[in-house]
Short mmCIF file of C-alpha atoms in Angstrom, two decimals:
data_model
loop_
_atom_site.label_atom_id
_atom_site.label_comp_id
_atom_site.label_asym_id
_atom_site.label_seq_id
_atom_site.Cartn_x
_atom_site.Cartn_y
_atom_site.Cartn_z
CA UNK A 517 170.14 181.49 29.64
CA UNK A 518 170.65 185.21 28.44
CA UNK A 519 172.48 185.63 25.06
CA UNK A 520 174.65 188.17 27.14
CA UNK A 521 175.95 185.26 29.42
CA UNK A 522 175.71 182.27 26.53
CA UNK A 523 177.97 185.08 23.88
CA UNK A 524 179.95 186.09 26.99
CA UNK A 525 180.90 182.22 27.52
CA UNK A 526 181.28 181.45 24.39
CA UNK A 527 183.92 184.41 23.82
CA UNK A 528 185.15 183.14 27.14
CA UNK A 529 185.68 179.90 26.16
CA UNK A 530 187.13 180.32 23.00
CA UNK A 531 189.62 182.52 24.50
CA UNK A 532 190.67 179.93 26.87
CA UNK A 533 191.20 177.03 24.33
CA UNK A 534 193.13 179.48 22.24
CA UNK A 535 195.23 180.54 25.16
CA UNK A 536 195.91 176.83 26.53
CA UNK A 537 197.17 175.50 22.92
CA UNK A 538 199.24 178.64 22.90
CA UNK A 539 200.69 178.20 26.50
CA UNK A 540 201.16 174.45 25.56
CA UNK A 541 202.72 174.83 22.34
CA UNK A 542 204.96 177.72 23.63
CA UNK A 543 206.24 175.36 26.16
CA UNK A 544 206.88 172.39 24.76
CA UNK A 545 208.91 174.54 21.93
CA UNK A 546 210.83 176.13 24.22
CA UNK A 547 211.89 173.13 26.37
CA UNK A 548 212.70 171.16 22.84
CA UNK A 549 214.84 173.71 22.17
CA UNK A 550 216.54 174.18 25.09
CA UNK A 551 217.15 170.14 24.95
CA UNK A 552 217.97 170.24 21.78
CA UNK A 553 220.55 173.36 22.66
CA UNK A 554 222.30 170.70 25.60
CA UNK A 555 223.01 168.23 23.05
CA UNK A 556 224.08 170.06 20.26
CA UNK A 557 226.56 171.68 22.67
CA UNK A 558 227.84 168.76 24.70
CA UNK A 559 228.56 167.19 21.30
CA UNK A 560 230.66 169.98 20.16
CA UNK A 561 232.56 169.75 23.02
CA UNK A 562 233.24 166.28 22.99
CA UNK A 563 234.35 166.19 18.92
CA UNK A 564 236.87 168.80 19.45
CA UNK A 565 238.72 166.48 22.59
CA UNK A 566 238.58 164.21 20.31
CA UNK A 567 239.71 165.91 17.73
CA UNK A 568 242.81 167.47 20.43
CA UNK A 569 243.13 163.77 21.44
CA UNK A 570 243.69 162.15 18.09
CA UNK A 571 246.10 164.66 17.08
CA UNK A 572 248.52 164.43 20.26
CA UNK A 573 247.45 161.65 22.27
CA UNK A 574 249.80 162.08 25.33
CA UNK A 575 249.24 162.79 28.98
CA UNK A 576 249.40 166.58 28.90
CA UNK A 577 246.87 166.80 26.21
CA UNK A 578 244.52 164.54 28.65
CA UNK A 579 245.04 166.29 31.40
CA UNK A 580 244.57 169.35 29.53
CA UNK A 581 240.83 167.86 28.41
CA UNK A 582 239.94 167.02 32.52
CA UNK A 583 241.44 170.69 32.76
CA UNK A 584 238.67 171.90 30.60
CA UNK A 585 235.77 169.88 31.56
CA UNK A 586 236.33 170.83 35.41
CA UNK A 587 235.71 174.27 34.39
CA UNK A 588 232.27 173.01 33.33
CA UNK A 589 229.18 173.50 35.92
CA UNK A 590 228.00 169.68 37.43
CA UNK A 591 230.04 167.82 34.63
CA UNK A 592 231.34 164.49 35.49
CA UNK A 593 234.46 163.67 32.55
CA UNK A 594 235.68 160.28 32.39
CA UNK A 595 238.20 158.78 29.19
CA UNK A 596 238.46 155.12 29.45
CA UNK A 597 240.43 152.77 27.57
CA UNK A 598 238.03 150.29 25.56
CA UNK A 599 238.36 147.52 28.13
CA UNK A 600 236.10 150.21 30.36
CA UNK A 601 239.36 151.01 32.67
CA UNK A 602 239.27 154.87 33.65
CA UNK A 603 242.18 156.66 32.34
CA UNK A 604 242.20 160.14 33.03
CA UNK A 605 238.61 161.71 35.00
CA UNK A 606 237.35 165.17 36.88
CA UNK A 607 238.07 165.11 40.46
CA UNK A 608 235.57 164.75 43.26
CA UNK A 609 233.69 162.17 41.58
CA UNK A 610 231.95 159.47 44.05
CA UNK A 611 232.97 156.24 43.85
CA UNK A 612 229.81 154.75 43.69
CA UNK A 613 229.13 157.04 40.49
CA UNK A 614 232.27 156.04 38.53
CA UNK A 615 231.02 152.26 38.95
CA UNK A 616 227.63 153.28 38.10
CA UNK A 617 228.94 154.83 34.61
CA UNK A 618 231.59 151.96 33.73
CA UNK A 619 229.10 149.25 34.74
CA UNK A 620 226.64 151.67 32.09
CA UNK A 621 228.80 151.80 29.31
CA UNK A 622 229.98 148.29 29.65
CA UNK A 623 226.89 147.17 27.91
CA UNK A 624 227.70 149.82 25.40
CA UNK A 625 231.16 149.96 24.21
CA UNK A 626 233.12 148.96 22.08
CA UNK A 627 231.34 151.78 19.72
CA UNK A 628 232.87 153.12 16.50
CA UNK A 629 231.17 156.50 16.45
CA UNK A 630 229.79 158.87 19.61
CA UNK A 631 226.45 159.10 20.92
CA UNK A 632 224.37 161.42 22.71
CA UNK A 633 221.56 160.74 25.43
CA UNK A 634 218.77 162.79 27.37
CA UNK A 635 217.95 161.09 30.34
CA UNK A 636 214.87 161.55 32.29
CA UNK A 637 215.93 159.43 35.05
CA UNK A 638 219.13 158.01 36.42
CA UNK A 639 220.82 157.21 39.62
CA UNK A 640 220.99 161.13 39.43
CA UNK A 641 217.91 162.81 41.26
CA UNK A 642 217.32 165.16 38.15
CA UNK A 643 217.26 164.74 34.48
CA UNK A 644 221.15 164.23 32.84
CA UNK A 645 223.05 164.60 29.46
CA UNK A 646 225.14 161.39 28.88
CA UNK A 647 227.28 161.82 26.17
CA UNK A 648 230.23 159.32 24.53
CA UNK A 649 233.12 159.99 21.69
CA UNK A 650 235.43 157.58 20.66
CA UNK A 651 238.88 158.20 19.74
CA UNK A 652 240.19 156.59 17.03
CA UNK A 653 244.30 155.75 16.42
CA UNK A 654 245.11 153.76 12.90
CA UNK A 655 241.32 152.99 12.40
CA UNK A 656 240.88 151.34 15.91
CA UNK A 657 239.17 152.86 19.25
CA UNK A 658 242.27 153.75 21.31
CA UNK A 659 240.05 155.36 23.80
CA UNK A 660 236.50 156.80 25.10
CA UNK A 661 235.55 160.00 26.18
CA UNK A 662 232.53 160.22 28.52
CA UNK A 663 230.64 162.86 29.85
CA UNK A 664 227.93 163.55 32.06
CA UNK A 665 226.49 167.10 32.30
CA UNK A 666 223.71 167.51 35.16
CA UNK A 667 220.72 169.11 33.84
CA UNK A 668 219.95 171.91 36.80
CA UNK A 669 220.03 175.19 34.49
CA UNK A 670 217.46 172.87 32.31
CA UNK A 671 215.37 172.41 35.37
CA UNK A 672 215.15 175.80 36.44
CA UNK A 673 215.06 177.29 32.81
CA UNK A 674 212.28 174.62 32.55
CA UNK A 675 210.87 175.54 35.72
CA UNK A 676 210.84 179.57 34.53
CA UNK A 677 208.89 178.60 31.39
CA UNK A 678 206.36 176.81 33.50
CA UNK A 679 205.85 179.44 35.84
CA UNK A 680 206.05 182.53 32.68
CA UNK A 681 203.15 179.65 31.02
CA UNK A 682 201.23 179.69 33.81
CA UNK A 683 201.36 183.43 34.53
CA UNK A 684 200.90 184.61 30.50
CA UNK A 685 197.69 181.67 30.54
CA UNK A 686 196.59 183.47 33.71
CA UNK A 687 196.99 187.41 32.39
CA UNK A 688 195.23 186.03 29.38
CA UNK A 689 192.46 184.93 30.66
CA UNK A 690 191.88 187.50 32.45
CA UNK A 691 192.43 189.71 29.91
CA UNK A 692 189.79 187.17 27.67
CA UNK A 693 187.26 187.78 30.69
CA UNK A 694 186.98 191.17 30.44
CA UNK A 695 186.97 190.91 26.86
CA UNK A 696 184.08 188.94 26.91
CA UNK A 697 182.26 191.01 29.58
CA UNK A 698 182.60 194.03 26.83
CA UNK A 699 181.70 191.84 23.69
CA UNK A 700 178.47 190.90 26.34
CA UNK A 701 177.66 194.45 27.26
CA UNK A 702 178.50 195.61 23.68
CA UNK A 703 176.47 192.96 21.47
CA UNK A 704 173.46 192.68 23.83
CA UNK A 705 172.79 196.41 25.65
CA UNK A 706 171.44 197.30 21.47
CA UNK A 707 169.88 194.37 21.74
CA UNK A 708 168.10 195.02 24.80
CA UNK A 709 166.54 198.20 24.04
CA UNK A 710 165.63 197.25 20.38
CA UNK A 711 163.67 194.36 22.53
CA UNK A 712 162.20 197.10 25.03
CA UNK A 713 161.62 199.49 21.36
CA UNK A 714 159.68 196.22 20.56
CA UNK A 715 157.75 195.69 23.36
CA UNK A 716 156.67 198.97 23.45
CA UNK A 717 155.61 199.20 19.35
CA UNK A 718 153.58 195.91 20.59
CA UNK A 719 152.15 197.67 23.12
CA UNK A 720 151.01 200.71 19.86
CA UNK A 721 153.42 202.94 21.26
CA UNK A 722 154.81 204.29 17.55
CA UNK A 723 156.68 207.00 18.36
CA UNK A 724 159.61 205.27 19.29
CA UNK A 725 163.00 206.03 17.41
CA UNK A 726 165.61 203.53 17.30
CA UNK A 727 167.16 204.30 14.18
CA UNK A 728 170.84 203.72 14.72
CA UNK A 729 174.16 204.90 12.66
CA UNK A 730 175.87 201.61 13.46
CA UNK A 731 176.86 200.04 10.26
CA UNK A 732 176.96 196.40 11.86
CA UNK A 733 174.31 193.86 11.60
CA UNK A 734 172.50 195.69 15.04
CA UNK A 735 172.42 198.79 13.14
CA UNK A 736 170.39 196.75 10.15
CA UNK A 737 168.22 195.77 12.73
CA UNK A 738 167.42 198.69 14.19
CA UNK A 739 167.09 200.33 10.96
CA UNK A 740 164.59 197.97 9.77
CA UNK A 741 163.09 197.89 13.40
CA UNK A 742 162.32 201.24 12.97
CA UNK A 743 160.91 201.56 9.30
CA UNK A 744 158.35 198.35 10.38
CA UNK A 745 157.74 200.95 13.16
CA UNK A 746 156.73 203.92 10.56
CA UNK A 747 155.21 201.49 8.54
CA UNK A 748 152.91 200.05 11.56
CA UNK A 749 152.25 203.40 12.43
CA UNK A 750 151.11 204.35 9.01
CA UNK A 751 148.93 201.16 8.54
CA UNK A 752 146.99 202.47 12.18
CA UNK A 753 146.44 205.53 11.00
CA UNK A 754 145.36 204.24 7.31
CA UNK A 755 143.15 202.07 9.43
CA UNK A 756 141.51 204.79 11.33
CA UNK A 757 140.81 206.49 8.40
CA UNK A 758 139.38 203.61 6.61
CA UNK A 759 137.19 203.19 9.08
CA UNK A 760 136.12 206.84 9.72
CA UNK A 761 135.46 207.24 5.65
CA UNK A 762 133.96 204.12 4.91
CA UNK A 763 131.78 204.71 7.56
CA UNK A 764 130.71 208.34 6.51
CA UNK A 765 130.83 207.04 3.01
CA UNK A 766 127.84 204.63 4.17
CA UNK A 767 125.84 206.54 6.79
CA UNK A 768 125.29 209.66 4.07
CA UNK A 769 123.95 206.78 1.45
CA UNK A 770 122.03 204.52 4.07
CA UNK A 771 120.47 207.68 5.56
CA UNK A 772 118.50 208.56 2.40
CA UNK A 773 117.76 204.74 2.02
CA UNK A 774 116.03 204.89 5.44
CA UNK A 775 114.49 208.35 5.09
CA UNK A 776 112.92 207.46 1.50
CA UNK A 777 111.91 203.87 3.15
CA UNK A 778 110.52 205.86 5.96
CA UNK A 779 108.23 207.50 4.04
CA UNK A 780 107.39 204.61 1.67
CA UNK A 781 106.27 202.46 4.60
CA UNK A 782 104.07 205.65 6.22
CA UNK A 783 102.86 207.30 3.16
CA UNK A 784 101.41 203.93 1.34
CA UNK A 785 98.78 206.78 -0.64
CA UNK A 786 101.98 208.66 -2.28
CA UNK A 787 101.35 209.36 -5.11
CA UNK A 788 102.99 207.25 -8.43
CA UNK A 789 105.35 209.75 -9.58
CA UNK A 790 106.77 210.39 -6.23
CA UNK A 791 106.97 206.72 -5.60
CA UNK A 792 109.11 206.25 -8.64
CA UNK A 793 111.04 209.47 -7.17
CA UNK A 794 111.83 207.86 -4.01
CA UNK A 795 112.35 204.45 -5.08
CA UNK A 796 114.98 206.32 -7.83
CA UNK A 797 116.97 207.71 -4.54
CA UNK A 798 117.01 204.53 -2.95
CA UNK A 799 118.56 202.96 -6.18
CA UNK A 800 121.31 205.13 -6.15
CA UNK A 801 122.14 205.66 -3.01
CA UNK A 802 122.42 201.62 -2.98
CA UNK A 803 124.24 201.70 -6.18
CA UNK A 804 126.78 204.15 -4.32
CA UNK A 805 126.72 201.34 -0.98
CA UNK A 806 127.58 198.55 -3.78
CA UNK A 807 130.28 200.75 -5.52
CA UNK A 808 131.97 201.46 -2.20
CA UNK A 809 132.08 197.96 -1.18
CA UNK A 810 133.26 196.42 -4.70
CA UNK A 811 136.34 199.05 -4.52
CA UNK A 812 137.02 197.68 -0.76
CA UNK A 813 136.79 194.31 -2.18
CA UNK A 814 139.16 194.93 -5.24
CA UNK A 815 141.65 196.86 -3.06
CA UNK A 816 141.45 193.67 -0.39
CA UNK A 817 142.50 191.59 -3.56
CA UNK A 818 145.01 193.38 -4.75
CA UNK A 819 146.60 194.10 -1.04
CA UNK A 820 146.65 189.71 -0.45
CA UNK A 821 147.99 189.41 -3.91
CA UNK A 822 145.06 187.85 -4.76
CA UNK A 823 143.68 189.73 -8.26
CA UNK A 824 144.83 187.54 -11.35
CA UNK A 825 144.88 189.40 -15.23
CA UNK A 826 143.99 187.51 -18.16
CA UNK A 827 146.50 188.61 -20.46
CA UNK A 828 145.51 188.88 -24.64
CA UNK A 829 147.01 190.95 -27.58
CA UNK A 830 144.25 193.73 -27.48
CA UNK A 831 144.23 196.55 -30.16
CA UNK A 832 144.45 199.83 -27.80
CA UNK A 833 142.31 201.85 -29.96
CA UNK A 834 139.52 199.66 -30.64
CA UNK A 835 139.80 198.79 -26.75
CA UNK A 836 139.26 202.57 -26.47
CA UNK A 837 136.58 203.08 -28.95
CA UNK A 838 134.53 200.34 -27.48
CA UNK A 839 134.40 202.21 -24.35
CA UNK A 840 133.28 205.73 -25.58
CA UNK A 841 129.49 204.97 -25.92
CA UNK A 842 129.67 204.34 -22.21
CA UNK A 843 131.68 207.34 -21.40
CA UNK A 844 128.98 209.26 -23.70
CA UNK A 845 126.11 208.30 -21.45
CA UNK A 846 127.45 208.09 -18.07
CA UNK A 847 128.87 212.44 -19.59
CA UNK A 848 124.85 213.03 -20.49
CA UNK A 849 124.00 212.30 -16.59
CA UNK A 850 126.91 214.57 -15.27
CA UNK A 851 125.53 217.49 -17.81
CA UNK A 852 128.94 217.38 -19.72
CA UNK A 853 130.17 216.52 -22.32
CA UNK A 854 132.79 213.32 -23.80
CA UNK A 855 135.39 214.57 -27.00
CA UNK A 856 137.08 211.34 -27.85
CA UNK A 857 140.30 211.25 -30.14
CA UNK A 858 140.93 208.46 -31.04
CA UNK A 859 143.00 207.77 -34.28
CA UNK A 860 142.80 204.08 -35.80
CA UNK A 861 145.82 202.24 -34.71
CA UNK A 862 147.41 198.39 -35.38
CA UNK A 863 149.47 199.43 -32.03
CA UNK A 864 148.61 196.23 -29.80
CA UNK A 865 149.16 195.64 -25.93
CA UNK A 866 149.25 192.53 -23.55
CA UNK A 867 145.84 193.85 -21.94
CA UNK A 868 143.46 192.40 -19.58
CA UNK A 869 140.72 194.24 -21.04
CA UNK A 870 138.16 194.29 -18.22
CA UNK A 871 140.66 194.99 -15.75
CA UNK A 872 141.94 198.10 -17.96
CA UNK A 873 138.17 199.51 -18.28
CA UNK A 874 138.11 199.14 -14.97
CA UNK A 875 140.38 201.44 -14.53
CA UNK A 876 139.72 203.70 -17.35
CA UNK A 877 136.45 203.74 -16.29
CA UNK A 878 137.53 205.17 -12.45
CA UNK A 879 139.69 208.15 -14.40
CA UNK A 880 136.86 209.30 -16.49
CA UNK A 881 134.22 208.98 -13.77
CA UNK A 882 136.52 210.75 -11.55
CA UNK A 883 137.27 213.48 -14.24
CA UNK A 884 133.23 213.94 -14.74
CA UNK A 885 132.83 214.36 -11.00
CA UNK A 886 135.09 217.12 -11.12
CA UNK A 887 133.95 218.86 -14.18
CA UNK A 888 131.57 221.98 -14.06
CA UNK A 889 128.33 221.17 -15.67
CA UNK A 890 128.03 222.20 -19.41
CA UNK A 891 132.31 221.52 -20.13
CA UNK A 892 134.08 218.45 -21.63
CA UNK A 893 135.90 215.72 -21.16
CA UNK A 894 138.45 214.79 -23.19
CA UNK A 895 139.84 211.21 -23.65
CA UNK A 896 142.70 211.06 -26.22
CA UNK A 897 145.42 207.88 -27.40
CA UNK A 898 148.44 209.37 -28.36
CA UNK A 899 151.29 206.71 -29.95
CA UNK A 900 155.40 207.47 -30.09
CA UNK A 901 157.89 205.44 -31.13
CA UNK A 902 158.26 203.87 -27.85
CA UNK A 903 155.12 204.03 -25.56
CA UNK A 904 151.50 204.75 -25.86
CA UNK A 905 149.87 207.00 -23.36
CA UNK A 906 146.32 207.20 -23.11
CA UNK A 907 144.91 210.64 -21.87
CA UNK A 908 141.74 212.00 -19.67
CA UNK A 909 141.64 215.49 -19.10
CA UNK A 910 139.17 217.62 -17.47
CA UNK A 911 138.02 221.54 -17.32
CA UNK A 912 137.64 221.42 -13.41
CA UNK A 913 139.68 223.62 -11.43
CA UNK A 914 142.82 221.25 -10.97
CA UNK A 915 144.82 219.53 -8.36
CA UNK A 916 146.14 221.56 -5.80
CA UNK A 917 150.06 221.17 -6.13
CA UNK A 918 150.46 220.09 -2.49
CA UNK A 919 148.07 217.25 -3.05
CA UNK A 920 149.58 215.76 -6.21
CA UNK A 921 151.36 213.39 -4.76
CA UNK A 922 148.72 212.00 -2.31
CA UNK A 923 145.56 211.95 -4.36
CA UNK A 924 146.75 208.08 -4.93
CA UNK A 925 146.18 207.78 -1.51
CA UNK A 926 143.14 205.62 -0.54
CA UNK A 927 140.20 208.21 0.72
CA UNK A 928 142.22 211.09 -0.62
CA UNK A 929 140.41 214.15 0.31
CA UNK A 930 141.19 217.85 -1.43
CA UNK A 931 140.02 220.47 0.42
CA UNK A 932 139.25 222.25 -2.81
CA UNK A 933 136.55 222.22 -4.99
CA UNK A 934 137.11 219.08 -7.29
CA UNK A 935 135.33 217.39 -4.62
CA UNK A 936 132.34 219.47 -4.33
CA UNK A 937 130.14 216.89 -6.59
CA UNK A 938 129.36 213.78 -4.16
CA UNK A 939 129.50 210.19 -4.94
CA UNK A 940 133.06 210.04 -5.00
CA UNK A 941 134.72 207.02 -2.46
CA UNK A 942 138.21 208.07 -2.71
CA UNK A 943 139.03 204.30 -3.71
CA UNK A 944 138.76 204.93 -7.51
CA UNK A 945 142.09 206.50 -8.10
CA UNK A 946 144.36 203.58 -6.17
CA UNK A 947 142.16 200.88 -7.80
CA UNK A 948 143.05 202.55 -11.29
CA UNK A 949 146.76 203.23 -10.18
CA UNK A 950 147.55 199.16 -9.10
CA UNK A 951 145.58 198.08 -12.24
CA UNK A 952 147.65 199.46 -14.67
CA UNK A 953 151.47 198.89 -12.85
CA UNK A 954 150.04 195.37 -12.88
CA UNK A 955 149.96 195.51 -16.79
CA UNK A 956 153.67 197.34 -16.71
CA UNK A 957 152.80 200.96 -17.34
CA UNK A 958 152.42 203.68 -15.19
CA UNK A 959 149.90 206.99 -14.60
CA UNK A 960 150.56 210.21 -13.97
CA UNK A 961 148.57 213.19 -13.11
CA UNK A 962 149.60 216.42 -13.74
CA UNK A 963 147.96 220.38 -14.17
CA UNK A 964 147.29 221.83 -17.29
CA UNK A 965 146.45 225.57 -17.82
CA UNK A 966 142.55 224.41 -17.20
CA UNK A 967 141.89 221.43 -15.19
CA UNK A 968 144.20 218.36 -14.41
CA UNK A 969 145.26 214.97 -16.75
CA UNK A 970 145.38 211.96 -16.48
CA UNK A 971 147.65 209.80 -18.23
CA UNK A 972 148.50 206.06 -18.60
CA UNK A 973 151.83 205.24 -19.88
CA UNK A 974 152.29 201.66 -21.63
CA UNK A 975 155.67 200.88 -23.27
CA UNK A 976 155.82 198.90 -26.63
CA UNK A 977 157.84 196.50 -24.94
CA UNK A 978 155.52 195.62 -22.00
CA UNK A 979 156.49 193.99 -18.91
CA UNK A 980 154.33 191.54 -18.40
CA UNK A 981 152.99 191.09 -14.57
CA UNK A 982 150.09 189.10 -13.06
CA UNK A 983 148.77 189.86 -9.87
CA UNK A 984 148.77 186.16 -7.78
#
């Protein structure tokens, strides 16, 4: 069943119950206290004859009493003497009805004090008010007024709130019904074309909007529909371009590594220097293969959550120093050169120290890649009172200021020249980025009136995170 039937029911049916209990409870009110209204009245009536009675009990005062009760609409009066013998009564009563009422109260009197009845049924064809006041003389009952009041303007007042039940239940309903049919239409037509939006985005249709201003839980949906949307659409095109760089990334490297094969396997008479030549480029072109697929591997890690730190107290600046002689040699084969400050330091961090060379070690290759041959790089520690930032800086010619923001991007590509040295994957930056929010700082790069920084940020109180 379709939620837009099963929520139009349900609103349906709720309605209903709510209306019924209404209808029900509004009835039975009302006819309680229109019974209620009967009584109270007949018995008001009947205490003040008695109280006329009592006063001046004589024949004009009875007569004035029947007088009184005759003007009353299907009222049968009757005042009997205790022995049940009919004194005084309203005219036109049957015969067969007087004995009916003496041979009733027969079994009821003597009585000290009056009573009040609502009968359903009688030998009277509708419902009747039966009513009885004595009237006391020196302490004794001298007398006994009776009444019987027929019920009709109950009936049909009853009747009229049966039939205005009925008809309110009815409008109601009806009303509930097209309530529901709106709540059905209202709920499920968003519904139904975030469902088509769906299909389609399954289908890698991307382009579909179906952001929505509703501020309801639809609107969430849509909202979020939408951003997953982006987000897919994003991850496809991050996907294309994986594959497009990783595979240029590996055809330039395994082309030389069949070309200098080639000629390995066809010139076996080469001569020894140029063997060592060639077997050289087919070193590093597979050192470049192995780099590109370790930084796929790391990034594939740190995507499932996967890459764990080892945490230890780790002196920053002998962490740093330890690194330089590295940095020295791997400067020497870009024809630059490494100026390291480094000032001795007690400052201590919650490192994983392999990780953090790592990526150090992407930064500074990154910054010699981008350097001009014969010019420096400079890798500095500088220590406040709250953080310590560790520096790189090159003499290259900078980041273009559009690109800032997206050289963290995996396969970044500048169209400038500080990626006119090859080698470079476009993985190193990211790798170096993830490594060091996973240790709680942050890195920054930024333009400096000759080439671009580099800096990570650590605070002295470090957050402490582990990748899992």
């Amino acid at each position: 069943m379709r939620l837009s039937i099963k929520s139009g029911l349900l609103v349906l049916g709720g309605f209903i119950l709510l209306i019924l209990t209404m209808s029900l409870a509004f009835y039975y009110i009302s006819e309680s206290f229109y019974r209620e209204q009967l009584l109270d009245d007949i018995e008001k009536r009947l205490e003040a004859h008695r109280i006329v009675l009592e006063d001046n009990f004589h024949e004009e005062a009875v007569e004035h009493v029947r007088i009184m009760e005759e003007r009353q609409d299907e009222v049968n009066y009757l005042l009997l003497e205790p022995d049940g013998t009919v004194i005084n009564q309203t005219s036109e009563i049957p015969a067969a009805a007087r004995e009916a009422y003496v041979s009733w109260l027969s079994d009821e009197l003597p009585v000290e004090e009056g009573f009040t009845s609502f009968a359903e049924e009688s030998h009277h064809s509708i419902p009747h008010v039966y009513a009885v006041e004595p009237i006391m003389v020196n302490g004794e009952p001298a007398a006994y007024l009776f009444v019987d009041e027929a019920t009709s303007r109950f009936e049909a007042t009853q009747n009229n709130l049966v039939l205005l039940t009925i008809g309110m239940a009815a409008v109601s309903i009806l009303l509930a019904g097209l309530l529901a049919v709106f709540v059905s239409y209202f709920m499920t037509r968003p519904l139904t074309r975030l469902t088509q939006a769906a299909e389609k985005v399954a289908d890698g249709n991307f382009e579909m909007d179906v952001n929505s201003s509703r501020k309801d839980e639809v609107g969430e949906l849509s909202r979020g529909l939408q951003t997953m949307t982006e987000k897919l659409k994003d991850y496809q095109q991050s996907r294309r371009m994986l594959l497009s760089n990783v595979s240029h990334d590996l055809r330039t490297p395994l082309t030389y590594v069949k070309a200098y094969a080639a000629l390995l396997k066809d010139n076996p008479r080469t001569p020894p220097d140029e063997l060592i030549k060639q077997a050289g480029v087919i070193y590093r072109e597979s050192l470049r293969m192995e780099r590109l697929v370790e930084d796929l591997f790391q990034l594939t890690k740190m995507d499932e959550g996967k890459l764990q730190l080892e945490l230890h107290e780790e002196k920053i600046s002998a962490l740093l120093k330890a690194l330089v002689p590295s940095y020295e040699m791997m400067a020497r084969e870009e024809n630059c050169r490494l100026e390291s400050v480094v000032p001795n330091s007690e400052a201590t961090l919650m490192l994983d120290g392999e990780r953090f060379g790592q990526a150090l070690t992407n930064i500074v290759r990154n910054a010699f890649r981008h350097t001009p041959d014969g010019t420096s790089v400079i890798l500095k520690m500088k220590e406040t009172e709250e953080e310590i930032q560790v520096l790189v800086a090159d003499e290259g010619p900078g980041i273009p200021e559009k690109d800032i923001s997206l050289i963290w991007e995996r396969f970044y590509r500048s169209d400038t020249s500080r990626t006119s040295k090859t080698g470079g994957s476009g993985l190193g930056l990211p790798i170096a980025r993830q490594i060091i929010e996973a240790h709680g700082g942050k890195v920054q790069a930024r333009n400096r009136s000759r080439g671009a920084e580099f800096v990570f940020i650590f605070p002295k109180v470090q957050a402490q995170k582990t990748y899992r």
